[in-house]
Amino acid sequence: MDADRVLEGLDPEQRRVAASPLGPMAVLAGAGTGKTRAITHRIAYGAHSGAYQPQRVLAVTFTARAAGEMRTRLRSLGVPTVQARTFHAAALRQLHYFWPKVIGGAAPEIIPTKASLVGEAGSRLRLELDRVVMRDLASEIEWAKVSMLTAESYPAAARRAGRSPADLDPTAMARLLEVYEEVKTERNVIDFEDVLLLMVGIMGEHQEIAREIRGQYRHFVVDEYQDVNALQQRLLDLWVGERRDVCVVGDPAQTIYSFTGASPRHLLGFAQRHADAEQVRLVRNYRSTPQIIGLANVVLRQAGGAGVELQAQGGSGPDPELTAYADDQAEARGVAAEIRRLIDRGEAPAEMAILFRTNGQSEAFESALADHGVPYLVRGGQRFFHRSEVKNAVLLLRGAARSDDGSVPLGDLVRDVITGAGWTSKPPSGGAQRERWESLHALARLADDFGLAGEEVRLPHLVTELDRRAAEQHAPTVQGVTLASLHAAKGLEWDTVFLVGASDGLLPISMAQGAEAIEEERRLLYVGLTRARRRIVLSFALARAPGGRAGRKPSRFLDHASSLLGEVARSRSTPRRPTTRKVARPSRCSGCGRDLESAAERKVGRCHDCPPTYDEAQFESLKAWRLAVAKGSGVPAFVVFTDATLTAIAERRPRSDSELRTIAGVGAAKLERYGPAVLAVLEGSDPEGEAEKCCAAIKLAKGSA
């Protein structure tokens, strides 16, 4: 391939990167600006122009997927002999080659996980560690090693960073680090961090090996440089030595892994370490619409200069949306209903994603998507009912259900039972323990909601409901809407993104303390926004549960986006009127005319002080129908319709599907399932007869499915 042809089709900034293959260069590449295209063309241009030999180039990145993508592009550009690897893969190859020369024999085996070694170390120190705690401690060991800390230097560094894994004192954690290394040595194994540490040690102590490596690789490219940790930077410095040919590429606005030791300071300080370094900013975004980029820029602008101001290059698209729902369930139902509408319109489920801050948020959306018949995939975590802590909790609840005599409130009883699965009244500070706690706490909240249905709802009913939910949430694994945490979504993109839970307490998450932690939460939001190609829909819930206090506010990061998202984006003032797409709720009482305050009041359209306006006989008919449907379907009555929804139906007396759908609590799925029967009962049909028809239709639909 001719060198000049390599530069064809590049924009001015990409061309500047590609046409300068020699010397130090720092590329600040915003989201969707074609950074991989720029650096692979730089390597190809250098090789085809004779600036260097391709086999002398080492390109490193952070995931095997990214390294594979880079190799594919380089092959298509006529330079298949360039080495494109992850840091660990490159170091491991060197370690296997040089270990026999330096130590003798084969290199030690690499353990796939640290769990067994951490467990053994904890046992020697008489620490009681379960699986989740061991995971958190293993992560802390990784942080210590990539930060190049020893057992002696760890306590001071951990205190400075405010780290307390599994609530261990830094001194106790340092002792665990020490014993962990002893166990590892006794077993003659190493972990993944040791691969880098050993190569750092070998190159530092054996200059002849350092010279041999530098003779092999003379030109370096580092992708995702904002995620480099101290250990990786040290290894890179040893690889490069006194050479000048190193190109680093990254985006400080996408630094979201600081908890693993990643730091953007290496990227931002590159020019100080290389005084003659050329700096290029890639700002032309080819992924997202101008509307999405405008919102992302507003969010990032408040961070004080981190990252680049993106310039959208694509065509126009829909305006970003921010929807305030009444509660978490309403948010999940509203998002699922909109996704169902888009699919029915012909959009592919695989081109849509629901992104959230914590994995504990996924259950409500899994359930809502299943109710609407939408296939989905969970990325970066197990499905809710497949998680071991949830399985254990359900087993405990099933056992306790046999002895539930009704003397203890359902919510209190469930919390008491799931304590055996690891639930505590006080949530852990973070890590895997917090994720497990969130899953268990979701069960406790579900029990609270069940308890509101009446004294007759006991633990056996809850267990039956959990079994039903688990059975109905199995979705195809080949096509589906992606559910992912914002961390897991990094590097991916979809046509339509629903970014849910965009409220203070989740974005930023409540456990984020200090300015640096808060700014990392802002970057998480920025990453989420820039995953969308055509449409971004943000949402949050004013309350956790139906009828609860509407105390949540939109994320503070959206304060300056009210011109794009409307006044609902202002976190300083809670919207007085929660809205759901397609559902209009009265803001004033139909009786006295005063403002309605609670979600329950808005649902029925009148305040608690005013008497009902519905026909008593008609309301009793609706209740009789609901009870008969619930019994016939084997579910609690409120699963059919809550009291508030049933009251709202009786108050408004809808005469058509379109009128019935405007009532909060009547989504697309329930409209299809129960709508004809409800309208028939309102017209005077026999409740029992309509219930029989309804149950028969439901069973028929399930059988055909």
XYZ file of C-alpha atoms in Angstrom:
705
model
C 0.000 0.000 0.000
C 1.273 3.466 -0.934
C 1.982 5.685 2.086
C -0.040 8.603 0.694
C -3.082 6.354 0.266
C -2.978 5.630 3.997
C -3.747 9.283 4.673
C -6.747 9.385 2.362
C -10.104 9.785 4.057
C -8.723 11.112 7.346
C -9.972 14.375 8.787
C -7.384 17.147 9.391
C -6.676 16.173 13.004
C -6.501 12.446 12.279
C -4.224 13.184 9.328
C -1.948 15.220 11.572
C -1.627 12.224 13.919
C -0.996 9.761 11.081
C 1.445 11.917 9.114
C 3.824 12.363 12.084
C 4.985 8.799 12.866
C 8.182 9.764 14.690
C 8.784 11.513 17.989
C 6.649 11.811 21.150
C 2.980 12.614 20.639
C -0.018 12.954 22.950
C -3.457 12.613 21.366
C -6.430 13.849 23.374
C -9.231 11.965 21.665
C -12.826 12.679 22.604
C -15.526 10.025 22.499
C -16.389 8.823 18.991
C -13.640 10.836 17.285
C -11.924 7.918 15.521
C -8.861 7.505 17.714
C -8.283 3.878 16.716
C -8.461 4.921 13.071
C -5.944 7.695 13.685
C -3.333 5.609 15.497
C -3.560 2.560 13.216
C -3.115 4.827 10.187
C -0.164 6.453 11.965
C 1.500 3.053 12.363
C 0.682 2.091 8.771
C 1.966 5.403 7.386
C 5.209 5.057 9.358
C 5.727 1.552 8.015
C 4.843 2.280 4.363
C 6.833 5.527 4.311
C 9.937 3.756 5.629
C 10.022 5.688 8.917
C 10.240 2.382 10.777
C 9.936 -1.359 10.430
C 6.494 -2.663 11.464
C 7.952 -5.555 13.504
C 9.694 -2.946 15.672
C 6.375 -1.423 16.753
C 4.552 -2.384 19.955
C 0.985 -1.128 20.321
C -0.599 -1.759 23.719
C -4.142 -1.336 24.935
C -6.269 -2.583 27.849
C -8.585 -5.297 26.570
C -8.085 -8.305 24.335
C -11.075 -7.131 22.279
C -9.465 -3.735 21.632
C -6.122 -5.369 20.784
C -7.882 -7.719 18.345
C -9.660 -4.807 16.681
C -6.334 -3.003 16.303
C -4.669 -6.058 14.727
C -7.566 -6.435 12.274
C -7.280 -2.832 11.153
C -3.501 -3.034 10.838
C -3.783 -6.125 8.647
C -6.217 -4.305 6.370
C -3.672 -1.478 6.110
C -0.923 -3.860 5.004
C 1.078 -4.090 8.258
C 0.225 -7.496 9.788
C 3.565 -7.884 11.599
C 2.921 -5.063 14.088
C 2.528 -6.401 17.630
C -0.784 -5.177 19.124
C -1.311 -6.598 22.613
C -2.615 -5.798 26.060
C -0.071 -4.754 28.685
C -0.382 -8.156 30.358
C -0.113 -10.160 27.130
C 3.031 -8.289 26.062
C 4.648 -8.626 29.496
C 3.704 -12.314 29.808
C 5.314 -13.122 26.470
C 8.525 -11.428 27.624
C 8.387 -13.136 31.021
C 8.143 -16.633 29.495
C 11.062 -15.836 27.197
C 13.414 -14.317 29.783
C 12.550 -16.318 32.929
C 14.666 -19.355 31.942
C 17.633 -17.052 31.280
C 17.342 -15.131 34.549
C 15.896 -17.648 37.017
C 16.064 -20.997 35.250
C 13.305 -23.424 34.404
C 9.770 -22.490 33.378
C 7.982 -19.440 34.758
C 5.535 -20.113 37.626
C 1.909 -20.871 36.857
C -0.478 -17.903 36.892
C -3.508 -18.341 39.142
C -6.817 -17.509 37.410
C -8.267 -15.886 40.558
C -6.938 -14.813 43.923
C -9.864 -16.227 45.912
C -8.246 -19.410 47.251
C -5.033 -17.631 48.207
C -6.888 -14.796 49.906
C -8.986 -17.368 51.760
C -5.877 -19.228 52.932
C -4.210 -15.983 54.044
C -7.341 -14.955 55.919
C -7.570 -18.354 57.589
C -4.001 -18.047 58.853
C -4.888 -14.678 60.333
C -8.122 -16.126 61.792
C -10.303 -13.866 59.689
C -13.770 -15.113 58.733
C -14.096 -14.309 55.030
C -17.031 -15.224 52.797
C -16.892 -15.263 48.989
C -17.930 -11.645 48.532
C -15.500 -10.319 51.145
C -12.702 -12.311 49.512
C -13.569 -10.641 46.209
C -13.278 -7.193 47.785
C -9.975 -8.083 49.443
C -8.630 -9.490 46.173
C -9.506 -6.180 44.487
C -7.665 -4.316 47.237
C -4.590 -6.509 46.749
C -4.704 -5.653 43.032
C -4.950 -1.937 43.839
C -1.970 -2.164 46.186
C 0.149 -4.010 43.629
C -0.639 -1.785 40.639
C 0.071 1.192 42.910
C 3.449 -0.483 43.610
C 2.832 -0.621 47.354
C 4.316 -3.129 49.767
C 2.878 -4.367 53.037
C 4.989 -1.692 54.750
C 3.913 1.222 52.542
C 0.259 0.200 52.153
C -1.226 1.551 55.445
C -0.179 5.162 54.881
C -1.271 5.116 51.227
C -4.618 3.492 52.087
C -5.335 6.116 54.748
C -4.512 8.919 52.316
C -6.867 7.398 49.760
C -9.589 6.719 52.331
C -9.699 2.993 51.548
C -11.181 0.454 53.975
C -11.949 -2.792 52.105
C -14.444 -5.015 53.945
C -14.057 -2.592 56.871
C -10.544 -3.911 57.557
C -8.146 -1.591 59.327
C -5.234 -0.622 56.999
C -2.783 -2.329 59.345
C -4.800 -5.558 59.224
C -5.013 -5.301 55.433
C -1.238 -4.835 55.265
C -0.783 -8.007 57.304
C -3.125 -9.839 54.908
C -1.032 -8.584 51.977
C 2.072 -9.981 53.632
C 0.560 -13.406 54.323
C -0.977 -13.533 50.840
C 2.508 -13.199 49.353
C 3.757 -15.958 51.669
C 1.007 -18.336 50.545
C 1.686 -17.521 46.915
C 5.397 -18.238 47.316
C 4.726 -21.554 49.070
C 2.497 -22.678 46.207
C 4.997 -21.438 43.592
C 2.367 -19.447 41.693
C 2.005 -15.836 40.604
C -0.976 -13.574 39.920
C -1.642 -11.284 36.964
C -0.115 -8.219 38.621
C 3.058 -10.214 39.271
C 3.525 -10.571 35.518
C 4.070 -6.811 35.260
C 5.959 -6.549 38.561
C 8.355 -9.337 37.608
C 9.128 -7.763 34.239
C 9.731 -4.425 35.948
C 12.111 -6.156 38.337
C 13.908 -8.132 35.621
C 14.417 -5.092 33.371
C 15.511 -2.952 36.303
C 18.091 -5.465 37.534
C 19.317 -6.857 34.212
C 20.377 -4.126 31.823
C 21.251 -6.614 29.083
C 17.624 -7.794 29.006
C 16.376 -4.212 28.976
C 18.660 -3.499 26.000
C 17.407 -6.609 24.181
C 13.765 -5.595 24.590
C 14.496 -2.026 23.502
C 16.300 -3.408 20.490
C 13.219 -5.417 19.550
C 10.671 -2.616 20.073
C 11.673 0.903 19.094
C 8.316 2.576 18.535
C 5.395 2.507 20.985
C 1.711 3.363 20.832
C -0.469 3.265 23.959
C -4.245 3.360 23.582
C -6.676 4.332 26.408
C -3.760 6.023 28.143
C -6.069 7.675 30.665
C -6.493 4.227 32.274
C -2.780 3.580 32.873
C -1.826 2.841 36.480
C 1.512 3.406 38.203
C 2.783 -0.120 37.526
C 1.925 -0.023 33.827
C 3.557 3.403 33.510
C 6.728 2.090 35.142
C 6.855 -0.864 32.735
C 6.251 1.448 29.764
C 9.104 3.706 30.890
C 11.429 0.686 31.015
C 10.292 -0.491 27.579
C 10.842 2.944 26.035
C 14.098 3.767 27.834
C 15.811 6.789 26.289
C 13.905 6.525 23.039
C 11.523 9.256 21.909
C 9.113 7.388 19.677
C 6.076 6.963 21.890
C 2.526 8.002 21.030
C -0.146 7.989 23.750
C -3.879 8.314 23.106
C -6.654 8.881 25.600
C -9.485 10.981 26.947
C -9.298 12.306 30.518
C -13.071 12.769 30.410
C -13.448 8.983 30.239
C -11.365 8.127 33.310
C -13.857 6.029 35.272
C -11.670 3.306 36.807
C -9.725 5.177 39.463
C -10.783 2.543 42.006
C -8.477 0.125 40.145
C -5.517 2.529 40.283
C -6.071 4.166 36.875
C -5.117 7.819 36.690
C -5.285 10.459 33.914
C -2.240 12.248 35.349
C 0.067 10.266 33.052
C -1.842 11.511 30.004
C -2.217 15.074 31.230
C 1.442 15.249 32.317
C 2.875 13.733 29.128
C 3.901 17.106 27.697
C 5.837 17.952 30.868
C 7.762 14.673 30.686
C 8.396 15.104 26.944
C 9.051 18.784 26.352
C 9.109 18.444 22.557
C 5.959 16.319 22.356
C 3.423 17.174 19.689
C -0.140 17.448 20.995
C -3.213 16.797 18.859
C -6.845 17.068 19.909
C -9.400 14.908 18.109
C -12.700 16.755 18.482
C -14.844 15.686 15.511
C -17.400 13.196 16.781
C -18.674 10.755 14.129
C -20.850 8.659 16.430
C -23.604 10.831 17.857
C -26.052 13.475 16.691
C -25.481 17.189 17.388
C -28.259 17.036 19.985
C -26.521 14.296 21.970
C -23.122 15.959 21.667
C -24.590 19.272 22.813
C -25.833 17.677 26.024
C -22.561 15.793 26.601
C -20.577 19.009 26.180
C -22.785 20.846 28.679
C -22.280 18.106 31.275
C -18.522 17.985 30.706
C -18.083 21.764 30.597
C -18.780 22.012 34.321
C -15.832 19.718 35.091
C -13.339 22.520 34.643
C -11.485 21.674 31.448
C -11.101 17.877 31.488
C -11.456 16.342 28.032
C -12.231 18.014 24.736
C -15.226 19.963 23.445
C -16.761 17.644 20.862
C -17.989 18.780 17.453
C -20.727 16.606 15.982
C -20.247 15.637 12.339
C -23.401 13.603 11.778
C -26.932 14.523 10.861
C -29.555 15.884 13.203
C -31.608 13.627 15.467
C -34.243 13.771 18.221
C -33.752 16.122 21.142
C -32.519 14.523 24.368
C -35.296 13.759 26.835
C -35.501 13.751 30.620
C -38.560 12.149 32.184
C -39.459 12.345 35.865
C -41.473 9.294 36.891
C -43.481 8.950 40.068
C -41.531 5.963 41.418
C -39.006 3.268 40.493
C -41.659 0.872 39.211
C -43.226 3.554 37.040
C -39.801 4.367 35.593
C -39.140 0.733 34.712
C -42.601 0.324 33.179
C -42.342 3.567 31.237
C -38.941 2.714 29.771
C -40.067 -0.812 28.884
C -43.253 0.492 27.236
C -41.264 2.940 25.112
C -38.839 0.200 24.071
C -41.783 -2.019 23.144
C -43.166 0.818 21.020
C -39.843 1.277 19.240
C -39.560 -2.448 18.532
C -43.111 -2.548 17.186
C -42.109 0.340 14.928
C -39.313 -1.779 13.483
C -36.252 -0.856 15.532
C -33.919 -3.698 16.493
C -33.684 -4.583 20.218
C -29.920 -5.075 19.822
C -29.583 -1.387 18.920
C -30.994 -0.266 22.275
C -29.565 -0.220 25.788
C -30.639 0.613 29.325
C -27.705 1.952 31.320
C -27.673 2.327 35.101
C -25.215 3.197 37.857
C -25.364 -0.013 39.917
C -26.180 -3.611 39.020
C -28.796 -3.611 41.784
C -30.996 -1.404 39.581
C -31.349 -4.019 36.867
C -34.073 -6.190 38.462
C -36.908 -3.703 37.996
C -36.044 -3.225 34.322
C -35.581 -6.959 33.729
C -39.065 -7.527 35.145
C -40.666 -4.684 33.176
C -39.071 -5.777 29.911
C -40.284 -9.338 30.503
C -43.819 -8.051 31.159
C -43.728 -6.274 27.800
C -42.302 -9.271 25.958
C -38.987 -7.549 25.218
C -35.871 -9.779 24.948
C -32.855 -8.498 26.834
C -29.242 -9.277 27.704
C -27.460 -8.387 30.933
C -23.883 -7.262 30.360
C -21.274 -7.142 33.083
C -23.314 -9.013 35.665
C -25.612 -11.942 36.268
C -29.342 -11.690 35.899
C -30.984 -10.789 39.164
C -32.481 -14.188 39.983
C -29.309 -15.984 38.888
C -27.142 -14.208 41.465
C -25.975 -16.532 44.214
C -27.028 -14.213 47.016
C -30.544 -13.966 45.581
C -30.772 -17.743 45.151
C -29.680 -18.256 48.768
C -32.134 -15.663 50.031
C -35.050 -17.232 48.128
C -34.176 -20.649 49.576
C -34.191 -19.185 53.088
C -37.502 -17.427 52.447
C -39.030 -20.632 51.097
C -38.034 -22.468 54.268
C -39.337 -19.705 56.532
C -42.654 -19.526 54.649
C -43.762 -22.826 56.179
C -43.734 -21.336 59.678
C -45.053 -17.816 58.979
C -47.974 -17.347 61.377
C -48.612 -13.715 60.471
C -47.408 -12.321 63.791
C -44.519 -10.356 62.255
C -44.954 -7.691 59.542
C -43.878 -9.073 56.166
C -41.074 -6.561 55.581
C -39.571 -7.162 59.039
C -39.839 -10.933 58.635
C -38.096 -10.915 55.264
C -35.261 -8.743 56.577
C -34.807 -11.100 59.503
C -34.675 -14.132 57.197
C -32.312 -12.702 54.564
C -29.855 -11.687 57.262
C -28.740 -15.285 56.895
C -27.850 -14.526 53.260
C -25.758 -11.489 54.179
C -28.244 -8.609 54.463
C -27.500 -6.035 57.163
C -29.435 -3.026 58.386
C -26.461 -0.809 57.515
C -25.257 -0.984 53.889
C -21.537 -1.697 53.291
C -19.402 1.161 52.042
C -18.839 -0.240 48.564
C -17.350 -2.936 46.368
C -18.796 -6.385 45.783
C -20.279 -6.390 49.283
C -22.382 -3.352 48.396
C -23.534 -5.001 45.155
C -24.619 -8.104 47.065
C -26.374 -5.979 49.683
C -28.241 -4.047 46.994
C -29.553 -7.295 45.522
C -30.783 -8.504 48.912
C -32.207 -5.113 49.773
C -34.246 -5.213 46.567
C -35.975 -8.306 48.025
C -36.640 -6.431 51.267
C -38.181 -3.512 49.373
C -40.336 -5.900 47.377
C -41.592 -7.344 50.667
C -42.465 -3.824 51.842
C -44.493 -3.252 48.696
C -46.258 -6.589 49.170
C -47.022 -5.689 52.765
C -48.946 -2.612 51.616
C -51.458 -4.894 49.883
C -52.965 -5.974 53.203
C -52.573 -8.290 56.165
C -53.630 -11.328 54.117
C -50.412 -11.177 52.067
C -47.849 -13.327 53.832
C -44.467 -14.881 53.124
C -45.810 -17.848 51.084
C -47.439 -15.339 48.698
C -44.150 -13.478 48.356
C -42.257 -16.703 47.597
C -44.829 -17.593 44.933
C -44.409 -14.147 43.389
C -40.598 -14.500 43.396
C -40.885 -17.858 41.648
C -43.204 -16.346 39.047
C -40.830 -13.471 38.374
C -37.832 -15.763 38.086
C -39.663 -18.023 35.630
C -40.864 -15.177 33.399
C -37.548 -13.350 33.128
C -35.725 -15.873 30.945
C -35.066 -14.097 27.651
C -33.349 -15.169 24.395
C -29.603 -14.725 24.588
C -28.901 -13.862 20.973
C -30.950 -10.718 20.399
C -32.141 -8.276 22.962
C -31.950 -4.916 24.613
C -28.685 -4.555 26.524
C -28.853 -3.869 30.254
C -25.506 -2.664 31.569
C -23.886 -0.589 34.236
C -22.204 2.593 33.055
C -18.816 1.028 33.791
C -19.607 -2.049 31.685
C -20.855 0.151 28.812
C -17.462 1.781 28.243
C -16.297 1.205 24.670
C -19.759 0.218 23.391
C -22.440 2.115 21.466
C -26.098 1.806 20.479
C -28.587 3.751 18.375
C -30.837 4.450 21.369
C -29.742 4.662 25.000
C -32.045 4.902 28.023
C -29.943 6.287 30.862
C -32.036 5.569 33.955
C -31.758 6.577 37.594
C -30.380 10.016 36.702
C -30.953 11.393 40.191
C -28.751 12.559 43.035
C -27.931 9.530 45.146
C -27.282 7.446 42.036
C -25.536 10.009 39.802
C -23.514 10.908 41.745
C -23.900 7.825 43.890
C -24.358 8.576 47.578
C -21.137 6.840 48.598
C -19.029 9.187 46.421
C -17.296 11.491 48.880
C -15.013 14.392 48.002
C -14.533 16.494 44.892
C -12.491 13.896 42.978
C -15.045 11.136 43.537
C -17.897 13.428 42.493
C -16.102 14.400 39.289
C -15.564 10.755 38.418
C -19.331 10.309 38.725
C -19.753 13.186 36.252
C -17.427 11.395 33.845
C -19.553 8.256 34.202
C -22.590 10.232 33.081
C -20.571 11.647 30.168
C -19.528 8.139 29.110
C -23.167 7.037 29.252
C -24.370 9.934 27.126
C -21.728 9.388 24.456
C -22.710 5.707 24.017
C -25.805 6.864 22.081
C -25.706 7.313 18.318
C -29.207 8.621 17.528
C -31.255 9.098 20.665
C -30.633 9.580 24.387
C -33.461 9.307 26.914
C -32.710 10.077 30.559
C -35.090 9.381 33.407
C -35.348 9.273 37.173
C -37.944 8.478 39.812
C -39.187 11.005 42.336
C -39.895 8.290 44.906
C -38.733 4.747 45.512
C -42.121 3.090 45.939
C -45.642 3.943 44.719
C -47.205 6.556 46.966
C -43.866 7.320 48.624
C -42.475 10.767 49.352
C -41.334 12.432 46.145
C -38.006 13.562 47.573
C -35.562 12.673 44.820
C -34.069 15.314 42.573
C -32.501 15.064 39.137
C -28.739 14.678 39.001
C -26.886 17.873 39.856
C -24.836 17.266 36.698
C -27.902 18.227 34.654
C -28.419 21.611 36.340
C -26.941 23.513 33.406
C -28.819 21.467 30.813
C -32.288 22.862 31.476
C -32.219 24.684 28.112
C -31.896 21.259 26.462
C -33.938 19.106 28.831
C -36.438 21.557 30.299
C -36.906 22.814 33.848
C -37.247 19.254 35.102
C -33.427 19.067 34.873
C -32.878 21.560 37.667
C -31.889 19.659 40.812
C -32.512 22.682 43.022
C -36.268 22.429 42.584
C -38.181 19.167 42.542
C -40.722 19.037 39.718
C -44.193 19.342 41.192
C -45.759 17.157 38.567
C -44.197 13.805 37.784
C -44.831 12.703 34.250
C -44.715 9.430 32.462
C -44.732 9.126 28.739
C -48.325 8.697 27.531
C -49.738 9.176 31.078
C -51.199 12.542 32.114
C -51.879 12.972 35.819
C -54.160 15.623 37.325
C -52.343 18.291 39.289
C -55.466 19.641 41.058
C -58.146 17.895 43.072
C -61.332 17.218 41.108
C -63.328 17.983 44.273
C -61.888 21.042 46.012
C -59.457 22.235 43.336
C -56.359 22.436 45.538
C -52.923 21.254 44.343
C -52.376 17.515 44.671
C -49.180 16.702 46.557
C -48.619 12.949 46.737
C -48.296 10.444 43.913
C -51.320 8.549 45.268
C -53.467 11.713 45.155
C -52.380 12.502 41.607
C -53.119 8.963 40.519
C -56.798 9.113 41.617
C -57.200 12.824 40.815
C -58.415 14.035 44.214
C -57.002 14.824 47.654
C -57.441 12.566 50.661
C -59.781 15.062 52.348
C -62.389 14.940 49.580
C -64.903 12.060 49.411
C -64.790 9.643 46.476
C -66.716 10.620 43.372
C -67.020 7.134 41.946
C -70.155 4.998 41.882
C -69.951 2.656 44.887
C -71.625 -0.281 43.119
C -69.354 0.124 40.094
C -66.279 0.256 42.310
C -67.350 -2.912 44.151
C -67.842 -4.637 40.787
C -64.285 -3.687 39.785
C -62.949 -5.026 43.093
C -64.878 -8.292 42.658
C -63.504 -8.644 39.127
C -59.932 -7.981 40.314
C -60.204 -10.537 43.125
C -61.544 -13.191 40.758
C -58.755 -12.528 38.220
C -56.114 -12.647 40.967
C -57.393 -16.002 42.242
C -57.660 -17.421 38.747
C -54.118 -16.294 37.868
C -52.570 -17.272 41.211
C -51.245 -13.788 41.986
C -51.968 -11.190 44.698
C -54.773 -8.775 43.813
C -52.511 -5.737 43.622
C -50.477 -7.430 40.875
C -53.575 -7.077 38.677
C -54.194 -3.426 39.649
C -53.229 -1.546 42.811
C -55.970 0.013 44.932
C -54.946 3.466 43.715
C -55.162 2.443 40.057
C -58.518 0.721 40.569
C -59.846 3.820 42.339
C -58.603 6.036 39.505
C -60.418 3.804 36.977
C -63.643 4.053 38.959
C -63.247 7.827 39.351
C -62.631 8.556 35.676
C -64.923 5.906 34.140
C -62.982 5.447 30.863
C -65.025 4.376 27.849
C -62.257 3.323 25.456
C -58.769 1.835 25.376
C -57.268 5.255 24.722
C -58.990 6.769 27.777
C -58.064 3.786 29.948
C -54.404 4.043 28.906
C -54.155 7.607 30.235
C -54.604 6.306 33.782
C -51.358 5.812 35.714
C -50.747 2.137 36.398
C -52.363 0.958 33.167
C -49.407 0.256 30.887
C -49.455 -1.332 27.462
C -49.174 -4.877 28.825
C -52.020 -4.498 31.324
C -54.154 -2.671 28.782
C -53.882 -5.640 26.439
C -54.387 -8.185 29.220
C -57.193 -6.564 31.233
C -58.504 -3.623 29.206
C -61.528 -5.256 27.506
C -62.694 -6.805 30.775
C -62.387 -3.542 32.722
C -64.358 -1.615 30.130
C -67.009 -4.358 30.087
C -67.370 -4.263 33.882
C -67.731 -0.486 33.771
C -70.522 -0.984 31.217
C -72.337 -3.308 33.658
C -71.141 -6.791 32.660
C -70.912 -9.545 35.274
C -67.513 -9.259 37.086
C -67.180 -13.027 37.604
C -67.928 -13.763 33.981
C -65.466 -11.190 32.692
C -62.842 -12.541 35.097
C -63.280 -16.048 33.694
C -62.845 -14.760 30.132
C -59.802 -12.769 31.171
C -58.087 -15.720 32.910
C -58.858 -18.017 29.980
C -57.304 -15.524 27.533
C -54.207 -15.176 29.716
C -53.746 -18.969 29.924
C -54.228 -19.277 26.176
C -51.631 -16.577 25.503
C -49.118 -18.277 27.809
C -49.775 -21.642 26.173
C -49.213 -20.307 22.666
C -46.064 -18.514 23.806
